[in-house]
XYZ file of C-alpha atoms in Angstrom:
372
model
C 31.066 -2.167 -1.378
C 30.517 -3.493 2.141
C 29.196 -0.070 3.128
C 26.043 -0.822 1.087
C 25.064 -3.649 3.344
C 25.790 -1.599 6.437
C 23.454 1.046 5.063
C 20.752 -1.494 4.322
C 21.039 -2.905 7.829
C 20.278 0.514 9.305
C 17.530 1.416 6.861
C 15.180 2.831 9.439
C 17.745 5.335 10.697
C 18.892 6.072 7.172
C 15.683 7.704 5.980
C 17.545 10.728 4.691
C 20.665 8.982 3.451
C 20.100 10.199 -0.109
C 21.693 13.613 0.407
C 24.647 11.992 2.164
C 25.661 9.605 -0.591
C 28.667 10.713 -2.583
C 29.328 9.435 -6.081
C 32.835 8.141 -6.540
C 33.965 5.782 -9.270
C 34.394 2.324 -7.789
C 32.739 2.989 -4.445
C 30.176 4.825 -2.329
C 30.847 6.640 0.917
C 28.933 8.885 3.294
C 29.430 12.650 3.224
C 27.933 15.554 5.122
C 24.536 16.967 4.129
C 24.804 19.589 1.429
C 28.163 18.391 0.130
C 28.514 19.554 -3.487
C 29.073 16.034 -4.810
C 26.247 14.371 -2.886
C 24.029 12.245 -5.130
C 20.534 13.709 -5.184
C 17.535 11.680 -6.444
C 15.696 14.955 -7.093
C 18.072 15.589 -9.996
C 16.311 12.748 -11.797
C 12.843 14.175 -11.283
C 12.016 11.637 -8.579
C 9.315 12.493 -6.035
C 10.237 13.632 -2.551
C 9.826 10.987 0.103
C 6.847 12.752 1.677
C 5.097 12.792 -1.707
C 5.299 9.030 -2.275
C 1.897 7.320 -2.511
C 1.930 4.234 -0.291
C -1.567 3.076 -1.304
C -0.853 1.627 -4.742
C 2.089 0.173 -6.684
C 1.465 2.412 -9.669
C -0.966 5.011 -11.007
C -4.683 4.294 -11.337
C -6.273 7.739 -11.693
C -9.828 6.398 -11.861
C -9.370 4.468 -8.634
C -7.786 7.426 -6.844
C -10.600 9.731 -7.921
C -13.343 7.335 -6.839
C -11.604 6.352 -3.607
C -11.184 9.996 -2.616
C -14.849 10.629 -3.444
C -16.073 7.644 -1.431
C -13.999 8.542 1.602
C -14.989 12.191 1.442
C -18.727 11.618 0.971
C -19.081 8.136 2.519
C -21.193 7.248 -0.534
C -20.415 3.747 -1.828
C -22.027 4.083 -5.252
C -18.929 5.379 -7.003
C -17.001 2.300 -5.896
C -19.782 0.011 -7.101
C -19.864 1.700 -10.503
C -16.103 1.518 -10.938
C -15.972 -2.198 -10.129
C -18.984 -2.932 -12.327
C -17.126 -1.343 -15.234
C -13.856 -3.208 -14.588
C -13.204 -6.449 -16.474
C -14.070 -9.375 -14.209
C -11.119 -11.658 -14.950
C -8.440 -8.990 -15.073
C -5.737 -8.020 -12.624
C -7.043 -4.475 -12.290
C -10.324 -5.537 -10.709
C -8.482 -7.565 -8.103
C -6.259 -4.588 -7.272
C -9.261 -2.306 -6.978
C -11.075 -4.730 -4.691
C -7.984 -4.810 -2.485
C -7.719 -1.018 -2.509
C -11.346 -0.435 -1.474
C -11.129 -3.101 1.218
C -7.844 -1.721 2.505
C -9.223 1.811 2.616
C -12.210 0.665 4.692
C -9.982 -1.348 7.015
C -7.581 1.537 7.599
C -10.492 3.924 8.167
C -11.844 1.594 10.830
C -8.446 1.392 12.517
C -8.153 5.180 12.579
C -11.775 5.718 13.676
C -13.028 2.639 15.548
C -16.147 4.546 16.562
C -17.819 4.903 19.899
C -20.917 6.172 21.609
C -21.020 9.359 19.559
C -18.645 8.570 16.684
C -19.420 6.814 13.417
C -16.800 4.118 12.789
C -14.542 4.412 9.772
C -15.459 2.376 6.721
C -19.155 2.837 7.350
C -19.698 3.253 3.592
C -18.814 -0.418 3.094
C -21.394 -1.544 5.654
C -24.027 0.618 3.968
C -22.986 -0.762 0.576
C -23.589 -4.319 1.712
C -26.884 -3.407 3.397
C -28.316 -1.427 0.494
C -27.022 -3.587 -2.375
C -26.951 -7.164 -1.134
C -26.836 -8.546 -4.679
C -23.910 -6.388 -5.807
C -21.020 -8.731 -6.602
C -18.399 -5.998 -6.272
C -19.539 -5.040 -2.804
C -19.594 -8.676 -1.738
C -16.016 -9.184 -2.947
C -14.795 -6.019 -1.220
C -16.488 -7.092 2.018
C -14.841 -10.520 1.907
C -11.412 -8.956 1.303
C -12.082 -6.410 4.060
C -12.652 -9.217 6.551
C -9.438 -10.939 5.457
C -7.451 -7.753 5.907
C -9.060 -7.177 9.295
C -8.035 -10.640 10.442
C -4.395 -10.195 9.455
C -4.256 -6.582 10.633
C -5.990 -6.818 14.018
C -5.352 -10.305 15.362
C -2.586 -12.859 15.601
C -2.607 -16.028 13.468
C -3.598 -19.036 15.524
C -5.821 -17.148 17.958
C -9.551 -17.686 18.299
C -10.234 -14.122 17.156
C -8.180 -14.648 14.004
C -9.943 -17.906 13.188
C -13.421 -16.457 13.811
C -12.829 -13.480 11.498
C -11.442 -15.724 8.760
C -14.380 -18.117 9.066
C -16.670 -15.129 8.562
C -14.549 -14.100 5.570
C -14.864 -17.596 4.140
C -18.635 -17.370 4.314
C -18.474 -13.951 2.648
C -16.379 -15.447 -0.173
C -19.061 -18.057 -0.731
C -21.721 -15.357 -0.986
C -19.612 -13.349 -3.425
C -19.008 -16.424 -5.580
C -22.757 -17.092 -5.810
C -23.367 -13.535 -7.003
C -20.787 -13.821 -9.803
C -20.225 -17.487 -10.760
C -17.435 -16.904 -13.317
C -15.565 -14.399 -11.164
C -12.156 -15.584 -9.868
C -11.885 -12.901 -7.178
C -13.896 -14.595 -4.404
C -11.613 -17.606 -4.750
C -8.479 -15.427 -4.860
C -9.622 -13.785 -1.614
C -10.037 -17.259 -0.158
C -6.377 -18.072 -0.819
C -5.405 -15.864 2.128
C -8.043 -17.604 4.230
C -6.629 -20.971 3.204
C -3.205 -19.884 4.396
C -4.501 -18.493 7.689
C -6.747 -21.460 8.482
C -4.181 -24.011 7.259
C -6.336 -25.738 4.662
C -5.244 -29.323 4.032
C -3.391 -29.596 0.742
C -6.199 -31.419 -1.017
C -8.641 -28.653 -0.072
C -6.187 -25.948 -1.114
C -5.583 -27.620 -4.475
C -9.341 -27.835 -5.101
C -9.575 -24.104 -4.440
C -6.639 -23.466 -6.759
C -8.261 -25.446 -9.569
C -11.337 -23.207 -9.352
C -9.087 -20.212 -9.949
C -7.239 -21.871 -12.820
C -10.579 -22.668 -14.462
C -11.496 -18.968 -14.398
C -8.204 -17.090 -14.770
C -5.253 -19.436 -15.427
C -2.662 -16.684 -15.922
C -3.783 -14.369 -13.119
C -0.571 -12.994 -11.584
C -2.247 -11.732 -8.416
C -3.730 -15.164 -7.779
C -0.348 -16.835 -8.232
C 1.272 -14.431 -5.785
C -1.420 -15.177 -3.201
C -1.075 -18.932 -3.730
C 2.713 -18.771 -3.492
C 2.477 -17.787 0.175
C 0.738 -21.061 1.018
C 3.623 -23.063 -0.435
C 6.340 -21.062 1.335
C 8.473 -22.502 4.102
C 7.079 -20.117 6.735
C 3.525 -21.326 6.103
C 2.502 -24.745 4.835
C 5.177 -25.776 2.369
C 8.910 -25.553 1.898
C 11.480 -23.630 -0.078
C 11.568 -26.431 -2.636
C 7.773 -26.527 -3.025
C 7.539 -22.759 -3.368
C 10.289 -22.711 -5.996
C 8.647 -25.606 -7.838
C 5.263 -23.838 -7.849
C 6.808 -20.601 -9.126
C 8.961 -22.242 -11.762
C 6.079 -24.360 -13.069
C 3.930 -21.240 -13.425
C 6.761 -19.421 -15.220
C 7.296 -22.354 -17.578
C 3.669 -22.425 -18.704
C 3.271 -18.639 -18.835
C 1.720 -17.427 -22.093
C 3.547 -14.817 -24.143
C 3.508 -11.397 -22.509
C 2.607 -12.791 -19.104
C 4.345 -11.585 -15.955
C 4.283 -15.099 -14.523
C 7.904 -15.422 -15.652
C 8.700 -13.132 -12.718
C 7.125 -15.436 -10.116
C 10.419 -17.202 -9.204
C 11.819 -13.842 -8.059
C 8.949 -13.545 -5.576
C 9.716 -17.077 -4.360
C 13.355 -16.099 -3.806
C 12.252 -12.995 -1.900
C 9.963 -15.028 0.358
C 12.926 -17.209 1.349
C 15.631 -14.608 1.869
C 17.842 -15.261 4.901
C 17.020 -13.158 7.951
C 20.370 -11.384 7.627
C 22.182 -11.271 4.308
C 25.555 -9.550 4.543
C 27.373 -11.840 2.119
C 27.687 -9.944 -1.141
C 27.992 -13.131 -3.180
C 24.444 -14.191 -2.265
C 23.005 -11.626 -4.665
C 25.364 -12.793 -7.395
C 24.356 -16.441 -6.871
C 22.844 -18.486 -9.678
C 19.410 -18.733 -8.077
C 19.119 -14.956 -7.637
C 20.599 -14.152 -11.049
C 18.282 -16.584 -12.813
C 15.210 -15.208 -11.018
C 16.187 -11.602 -11.751
C 16.722 -12.384 -15.434
C 13.330 -14.088 -15.579
C 11.674 -11.039 -14.053
C 13.481 -8.686 -16.453
C 12.330 -10.819 -19.380
C 8.758 -10.673 -18.070
C 8.907 -6.889 -17.707
C 10.322 -6.396 -21.197
C 7.700 -8.617 -22.826
C 4.646 -7.481 -20.827
C 2.037 -5.022 -22.020
C 2.924 -1.496 -20.851
C -0.531 -1.200 -19.269
C -0.414 -4.508 -17.381
C -1.664 -3.648 -13.863
C 0.832 -6.057 -12.286
C 3.857 -4.590 -14.059
C 4.582 -2.113 -11.266
C 4.624 -4.943 -8.695
C 7.391 -6.700 -10.582
C 9.349 -3.494 -11.141
C 9.318 -2.684 -7.412
C 10.710 -6.078 -6.455
C 13.294 -5.789 -9.212
C 14.486 -2.497 -7.710
C 15.073 -4.243 -4.396
C 17.126 -7.013 -6.001
C 18.942 -4.948 -8.612
C 20.203 -2.552 -5.948
C 21.497 -5.431 -3.870
C 23.006 -7.018 -6.974
C 24.773 -3.676 -7.610
C 23.186 -3.446 -11.052
C 22.704 0.275 -10.743
C 21.741 1.217 -14.291
C 19.050 -1.448 -14.468
C 17.706 -0.396 -11.064
C 17.494 3.201 -12.242
C 15.589 2.118 -15.346
C 12.961 0.465 -13.151
C 12.793 3.495 -10.851
C 11.957 5.768 -13.768
C 8.818 3.713 -14.434
C 7.416 3.433 -10.888
C 8.666 6.387 -8.879
C 5.909 8.157 -6.995
C 4.096 4.996 -5.859
C 5.374 2.493 -3.284
C 2.337 0.332 -2.447
C 4.015 -2.955 -3.353
C 6.410 -5.568 -2.063
C 8.907 -5.270 -0.535
C 8.185 -1.767 0.780
C 4.726 -2.564 2.172
C 6.269 -4.964 4.694
C 8.288 -2.121 6.188
C 7.125 -0.002 9.105
C 7.784 3.001 6.836
C 7.363 1.960 3.182
C 8.282 5.365 1.788
C 11.508 5.493 3.799
C 12.565 2.000 2.783
C 11.920 2.733 -0.876
C 13.700 6.091 -0.654
C 16.764 4.417 0.837
C 17.021 1.907 -2.000
C 16.430 4.698 -4.507
C 19.238 6.769 -2.973
C 21.591 3.794 -3.158
C 20.670 3.232 -6.803
C 21.357 6.875 -7.644
C 24.671 6.832 -5.780
C 25.787 3.603 -7.424
C 24.714 4.831 -10.841
C 26.680 8.039 -10.478
C 29.680 6.245 -8.961
C 29.950 4.397 -12.258
C 29.688 7.423 -14.498
C 25.908 7.812 -14.792
C 24.062 11.120 -14.667
C 20.554 12.461 -15.305
C 21.610 13.128 -18.895
C 22.532 9.472 -19.501
C 19.376 7.952 -18.011
C 16.722 7.234 -20.645
C 13.120 7.982 -19.722
């Protein structure tokens, strides 16, 4: 199966590998386009690569409708109404805040404005100016500044620090407008990582979140970055943080999947050794994530995040049937780790999907045998 890792190493030039993958019991090999035995993801009803939505990990029709309306009309009121009607302590509100902030940030990047042009994301500026006391707008603005810092400047530079200091002040304003709301403090977790908060200060911030939303998966994912080796902790500290959260997870919580995210954050730069993905640490984390998925509410907004990361690992573990089961639930949306870290999220996802289909069929699977 060494060919799998060769394929993964050339992911960016393998965007259209799906049609080239031939099913063959016990192995996978490349064939010419159009070969009659080529594995085809379309046979499973999967979306074409160009149709994949890179904005969100899974469907949120209300958000899509409002976001399209806001961007088309530049009227912020639909966004304010949607956030006002979204439960304050839930995962969905955090995802929607991120989505609105990300949309404004990307608009600004595409249309920075000039002498005669209105800059992109102007609706967010108007929102803050016309509704200063709106907690949703304040939270979106704080997250917008965080995304701008990470997207437009390099960590450690003066520009990066200045933007994050402004974001920190915006978090404080948002927290004052909604005292029981965890989101301003969750936004600040990214600021804490970028500004290298001392551990005592970071832990004080974390306690504020635990007081408001102790089982918030999005908050735990944001906090995990701080403890990672590439930021302000170590592999051991990140694993310990994730495992402690999983151990205290209430029934039905996706926190049992957090160790898999810790493993992902500490993957070797190059992993060509097949046995790595059969190792105890990976197997244990994958099983924990599968348990979390099976026990979670079907409408949990974070469920798609876990499924996407499971696809990445299950493909590399050569657990084709289980990977296909996850694909059935999330296909069509790719706005989640690990795809969002790729230069072309849709292509990276499509490659892993093609490998899953090929491996599934190489071991006797077919569209008829895949439960939906």
